[in-house]
XYZ file of C-alpha atoms in Angstrom:
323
model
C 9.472 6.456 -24.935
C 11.495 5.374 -28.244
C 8.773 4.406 -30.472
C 6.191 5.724 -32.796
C 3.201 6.993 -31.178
C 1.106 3.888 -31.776
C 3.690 1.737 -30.543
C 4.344 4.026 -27.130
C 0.279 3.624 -26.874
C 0.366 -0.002 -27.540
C 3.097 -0.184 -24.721
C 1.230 1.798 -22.244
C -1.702 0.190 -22.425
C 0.027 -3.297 -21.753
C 1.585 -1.600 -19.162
C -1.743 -0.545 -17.449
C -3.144 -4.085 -18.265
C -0.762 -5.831 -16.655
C -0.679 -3.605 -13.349
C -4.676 -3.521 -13.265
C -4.403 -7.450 -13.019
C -1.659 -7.031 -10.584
C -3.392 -6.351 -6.831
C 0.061 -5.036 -5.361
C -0.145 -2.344 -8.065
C -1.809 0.980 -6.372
C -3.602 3.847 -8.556
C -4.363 7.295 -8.222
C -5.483 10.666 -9.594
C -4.862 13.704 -7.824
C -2.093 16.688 -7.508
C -0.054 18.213 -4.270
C -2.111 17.468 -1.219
C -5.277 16.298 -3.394
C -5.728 12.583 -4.263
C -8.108 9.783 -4.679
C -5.984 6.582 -4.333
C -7.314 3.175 -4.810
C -5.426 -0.254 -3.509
C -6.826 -3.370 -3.480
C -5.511 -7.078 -1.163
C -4.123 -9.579 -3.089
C -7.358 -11.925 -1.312
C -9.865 -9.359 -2.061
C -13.045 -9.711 -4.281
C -12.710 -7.429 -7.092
C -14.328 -7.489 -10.838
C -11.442 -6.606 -13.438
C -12.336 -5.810 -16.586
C -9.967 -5.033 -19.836
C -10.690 -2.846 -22.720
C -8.647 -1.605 -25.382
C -7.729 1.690 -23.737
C -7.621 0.405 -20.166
C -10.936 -0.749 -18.226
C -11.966 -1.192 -14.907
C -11.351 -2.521 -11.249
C -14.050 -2.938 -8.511
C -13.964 -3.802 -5.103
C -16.533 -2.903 -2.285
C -14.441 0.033 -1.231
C -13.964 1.908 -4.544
C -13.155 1.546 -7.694
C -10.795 2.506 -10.731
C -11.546 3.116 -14.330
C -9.094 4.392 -16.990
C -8.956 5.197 -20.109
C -5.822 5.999 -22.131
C -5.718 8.434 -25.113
C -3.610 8.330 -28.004
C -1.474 11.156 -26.572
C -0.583 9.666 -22.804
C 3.181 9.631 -22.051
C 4.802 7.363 -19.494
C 7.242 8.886 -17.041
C 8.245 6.337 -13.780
C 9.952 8.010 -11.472
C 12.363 7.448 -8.126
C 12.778 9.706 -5.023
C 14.510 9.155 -1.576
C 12.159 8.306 0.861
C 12.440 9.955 4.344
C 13.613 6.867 5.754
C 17.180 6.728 4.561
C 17.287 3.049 3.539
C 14.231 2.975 1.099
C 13.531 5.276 -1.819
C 9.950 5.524 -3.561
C 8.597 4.288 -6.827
C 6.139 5.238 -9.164
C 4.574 5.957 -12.817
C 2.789 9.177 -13.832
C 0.998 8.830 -17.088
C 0.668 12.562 -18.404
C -1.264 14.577 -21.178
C -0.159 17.396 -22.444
C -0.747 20.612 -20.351
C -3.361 22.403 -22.852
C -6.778 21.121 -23.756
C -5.624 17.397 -23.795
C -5.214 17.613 -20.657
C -7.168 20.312 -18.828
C -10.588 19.528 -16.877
C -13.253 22.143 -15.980
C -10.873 23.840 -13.247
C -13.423 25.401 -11.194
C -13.612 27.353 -8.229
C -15.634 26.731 -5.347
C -17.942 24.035 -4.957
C -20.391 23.305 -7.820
C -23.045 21.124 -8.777
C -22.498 19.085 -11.696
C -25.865 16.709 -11.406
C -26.310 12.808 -12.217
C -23.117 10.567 -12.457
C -24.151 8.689 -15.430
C -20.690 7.859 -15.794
C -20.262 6.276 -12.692
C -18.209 2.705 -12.404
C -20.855 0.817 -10.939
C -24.540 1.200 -11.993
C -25.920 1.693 -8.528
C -24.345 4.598 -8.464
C -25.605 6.492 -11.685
C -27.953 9.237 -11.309
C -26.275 9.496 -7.704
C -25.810 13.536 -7.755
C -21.877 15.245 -8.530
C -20.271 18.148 -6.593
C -17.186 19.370 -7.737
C -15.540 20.766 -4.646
C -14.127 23.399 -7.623
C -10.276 23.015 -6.179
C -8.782 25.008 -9.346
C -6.867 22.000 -10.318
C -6.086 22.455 -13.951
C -6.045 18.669 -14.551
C -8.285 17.003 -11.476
C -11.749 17.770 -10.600
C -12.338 16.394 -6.935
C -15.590 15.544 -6.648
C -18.071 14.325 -3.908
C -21.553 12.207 -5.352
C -24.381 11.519 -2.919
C -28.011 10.306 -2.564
C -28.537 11.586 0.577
C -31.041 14.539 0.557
C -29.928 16.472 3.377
C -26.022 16.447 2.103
C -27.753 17.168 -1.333
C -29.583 20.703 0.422
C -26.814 21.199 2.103
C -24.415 21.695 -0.577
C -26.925 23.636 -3.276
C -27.557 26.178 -0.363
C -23.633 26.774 0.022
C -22.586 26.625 -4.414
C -19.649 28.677 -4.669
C -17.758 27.729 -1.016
C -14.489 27.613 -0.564
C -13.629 23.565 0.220
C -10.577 24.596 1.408
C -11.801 25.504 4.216
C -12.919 23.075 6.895
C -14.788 24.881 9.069
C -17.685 25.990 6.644
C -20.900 24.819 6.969
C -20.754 22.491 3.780
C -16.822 20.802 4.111
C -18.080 20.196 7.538
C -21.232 18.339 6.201
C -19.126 16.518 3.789
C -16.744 15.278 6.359
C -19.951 14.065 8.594
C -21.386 12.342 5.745
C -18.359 10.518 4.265
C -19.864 10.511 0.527
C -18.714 8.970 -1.875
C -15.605 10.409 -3.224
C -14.890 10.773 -7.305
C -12.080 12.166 -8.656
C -11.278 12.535 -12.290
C -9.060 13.476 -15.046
C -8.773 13.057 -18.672
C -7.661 9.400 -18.451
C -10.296 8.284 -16.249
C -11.718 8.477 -12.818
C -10.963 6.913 -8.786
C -14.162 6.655 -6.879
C -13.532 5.982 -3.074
C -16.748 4.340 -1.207
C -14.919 4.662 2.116
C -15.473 6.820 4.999
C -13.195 10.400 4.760
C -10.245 10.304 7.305
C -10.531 12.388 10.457
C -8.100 13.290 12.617
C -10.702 14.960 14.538
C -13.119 12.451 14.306
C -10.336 9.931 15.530
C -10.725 8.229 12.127
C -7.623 7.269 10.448
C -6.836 6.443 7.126
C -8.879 3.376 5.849
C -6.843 0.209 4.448
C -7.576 0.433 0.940
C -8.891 3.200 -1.323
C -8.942 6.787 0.700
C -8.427 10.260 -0.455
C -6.797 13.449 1.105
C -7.600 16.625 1.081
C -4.829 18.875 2.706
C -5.158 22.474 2.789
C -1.704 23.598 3.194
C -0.318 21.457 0.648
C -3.191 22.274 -2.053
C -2.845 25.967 -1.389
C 0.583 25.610 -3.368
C -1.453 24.699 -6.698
C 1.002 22.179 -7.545
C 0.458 19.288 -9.862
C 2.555 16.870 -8.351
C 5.636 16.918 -5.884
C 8.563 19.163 -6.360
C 10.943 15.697 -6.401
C 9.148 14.253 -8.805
C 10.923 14.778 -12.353
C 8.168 15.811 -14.812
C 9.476 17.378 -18.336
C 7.532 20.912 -18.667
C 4.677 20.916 -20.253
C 2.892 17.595 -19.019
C 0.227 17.170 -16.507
C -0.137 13.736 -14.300
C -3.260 12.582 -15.328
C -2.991 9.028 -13.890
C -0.300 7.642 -11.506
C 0.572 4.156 -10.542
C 2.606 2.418 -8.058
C 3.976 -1.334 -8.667
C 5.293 -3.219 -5.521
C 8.444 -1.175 -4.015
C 10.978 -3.727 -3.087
C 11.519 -2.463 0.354
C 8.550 -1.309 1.868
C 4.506 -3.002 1.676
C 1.086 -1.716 0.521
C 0.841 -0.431 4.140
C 4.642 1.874 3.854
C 5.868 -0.669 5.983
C 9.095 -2.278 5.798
C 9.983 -5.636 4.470
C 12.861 -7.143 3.362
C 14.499 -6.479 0.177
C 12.596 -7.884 -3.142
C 14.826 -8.358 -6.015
C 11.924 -9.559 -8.425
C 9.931 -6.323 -7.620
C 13.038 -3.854 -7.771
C 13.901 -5.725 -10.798
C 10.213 -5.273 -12.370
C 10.460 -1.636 -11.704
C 13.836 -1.413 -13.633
C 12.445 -2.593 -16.551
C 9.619 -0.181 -16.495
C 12.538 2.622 -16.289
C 14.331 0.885 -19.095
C 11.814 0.816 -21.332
C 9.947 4.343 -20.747
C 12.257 6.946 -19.167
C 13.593 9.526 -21.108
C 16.948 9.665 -22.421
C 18.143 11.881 -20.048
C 16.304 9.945 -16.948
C 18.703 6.835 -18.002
C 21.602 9.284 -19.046
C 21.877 10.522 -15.280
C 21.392 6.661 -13.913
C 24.091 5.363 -15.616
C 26.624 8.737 -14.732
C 25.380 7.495 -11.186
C 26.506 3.583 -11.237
C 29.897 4.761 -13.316
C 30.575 7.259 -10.640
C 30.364 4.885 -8.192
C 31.666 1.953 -9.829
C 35.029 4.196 -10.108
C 34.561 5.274 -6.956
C 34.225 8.521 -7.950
C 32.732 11.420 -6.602
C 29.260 12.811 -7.805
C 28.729 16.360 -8.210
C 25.660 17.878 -7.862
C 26.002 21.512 -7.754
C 24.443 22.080 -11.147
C 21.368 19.626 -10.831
C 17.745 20.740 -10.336
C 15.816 19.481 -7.496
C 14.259 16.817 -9.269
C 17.536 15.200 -10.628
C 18.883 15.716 -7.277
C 16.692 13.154 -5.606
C 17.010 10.733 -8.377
C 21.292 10.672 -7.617
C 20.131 10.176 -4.036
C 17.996 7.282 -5.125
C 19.689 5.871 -7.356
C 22.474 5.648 -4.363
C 20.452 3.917 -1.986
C 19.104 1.728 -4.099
C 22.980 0.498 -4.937
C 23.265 -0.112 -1.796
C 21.717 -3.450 -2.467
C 23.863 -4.086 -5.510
C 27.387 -5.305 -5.455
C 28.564 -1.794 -4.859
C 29.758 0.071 -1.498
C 27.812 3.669 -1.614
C 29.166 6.112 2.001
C 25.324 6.597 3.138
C 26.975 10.487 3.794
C 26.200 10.509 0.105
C 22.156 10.180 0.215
């Protein structure tokens, strides 16, 4: 961002406004193999509301609610998808990685008590378990009613909810509570039931969360690919419309209005050296010149192979040897 810091806020927040308006626009909050994700259909019933720091959407599955501080940065993002034709897209709006943006962290699972705080007012004074993941800047949580699943879960405090086969991760996963993850710019709540490959339940349409062991155990806060200065945590991430694949990760034809939309988001709030390696990309190739990456990172690595296959689609021939 080029501004001062009330005009990067002002920008952000019109940012988030217009995407919470948007249904093709999907949310989350979460880290590496952690995350509450909400989507909504562009047909569905769902209460938007606007505030000056953010607001709220609700639909019958789940439900979003942010609120942006003073201090939020903006970083989109793009990474090479597996399939070799698409790439993915997306925004992570960080804090800064001290007490900005640091949540309780705990470890094992703990009671919390009432959600007062909860998005829709049914659900206060439902009871909070943090599931105590150790995530510096996400506390999963679970929130329930039900008595039993309320026992259950005081008489195992402490548990390791990493692991599935204890008594009370197997009495979540039964249960299907309500899940509630948060951060310091706001919370996803997920009414759904909890995917289960041993249940035979798949992944709901709409809002869902994952929990995978493996992937957690790493402690990350986000995906090695993703290119995330040091020193910020992902509070908040967002996903407008990819131009080549649909809310489902199928494919569709090429969009030019969506890929065009995400552009300008890059244009206006990537870093300088984001858009300095970009445009060394499209010169390169324009020249038809070769790009060498023996000196880049990981992170700057994928964005060259992104950047590639996305100028594929541009009046530009790009060797798909090169992505």
């Amino acid at each position: 961002m080029t501004g001062t810091q009330t005009e990067d806020f002002t920008d952000a927040v019109a940012l988030v406004h217009q995407h919470m308006r948007t249904a093709t626009t999907g949310w989350s909050i979460g880290s590496f193999g952690v995350i509450a994700e909400f989507h909504r259909d562009a047909d569905e019933v769902a209460e938007v509301v606007l505030r000056d720091t953010g607001g709220t959407v609700v639909t019958g599955k789940g439900a979003i609610r942010i609120d942006l501080k003073e201090d939020a940065t903006v970083f989109p993002y793009e990474t090479p998808s597996r399939n070799r034709n698409r790439w993915n897209q997306g925004v992570n709006i960080c804090l800064p990685d001290d007490e900005a943006g640091h949540m309780a962290g705990r470890v094992g699972l703990t009671e919390i008590g009432p959600d007062n705080d909860a998005v829709r007012k049914e659900d206060r004074g439902a009871v909070l378990f943090d599931l105590g993941l150790r995530l510096p800047h996400v506390d999963a949580c679970v929130r329930t009613r039900d008595p039993d699943l309320i026992k259950t879960l005081r008489a195992h405090g402490g548990a390791d909810m990493l692991s599935f086969e204890g008594p009370a991760m197997t009495a979540v996963i039964a249960k299907s509570p309500h899940r509630v993850f948060l951060s310091r710019l706001g919370r996803v709540e997920v009414y759904q039931y909890i995917p289960s490959q041993a249940n035979g339940l798949p992944t709901p349409h709409g809002p869902h969360t994952h929990l995978l062991p493996r992937l957690a155990a790493h402690q990350r806060t986000h995906a090695a690919n993703v290119p995330l200065p040091e020193g910020w945590l992902p509070c908040l991430s967002m996903y407008p419309a990819n131009p080549l694949s649909d809310g489902l990760g199928n494919t569709r034809p090429f969009d030019p209005d969506a890929h065009d939309a995400f552009q300008d988001i890059v244009l206006r709030f990537a870093h300088a050296d984001y858009l300095h390696l970009k445009r060394r990309v499209i010169e390169a190739v324009g020249q038809g010149r070769m790009i060498n990456m023996t000196d880049m990172d990981r992170p700057h690595r994928a964005l060259v192979r992104a950047c590639l296959r996305q100028l594929r689609y541009a009046d530009w021939r790009v060797s798909t040897e090169e992505c």
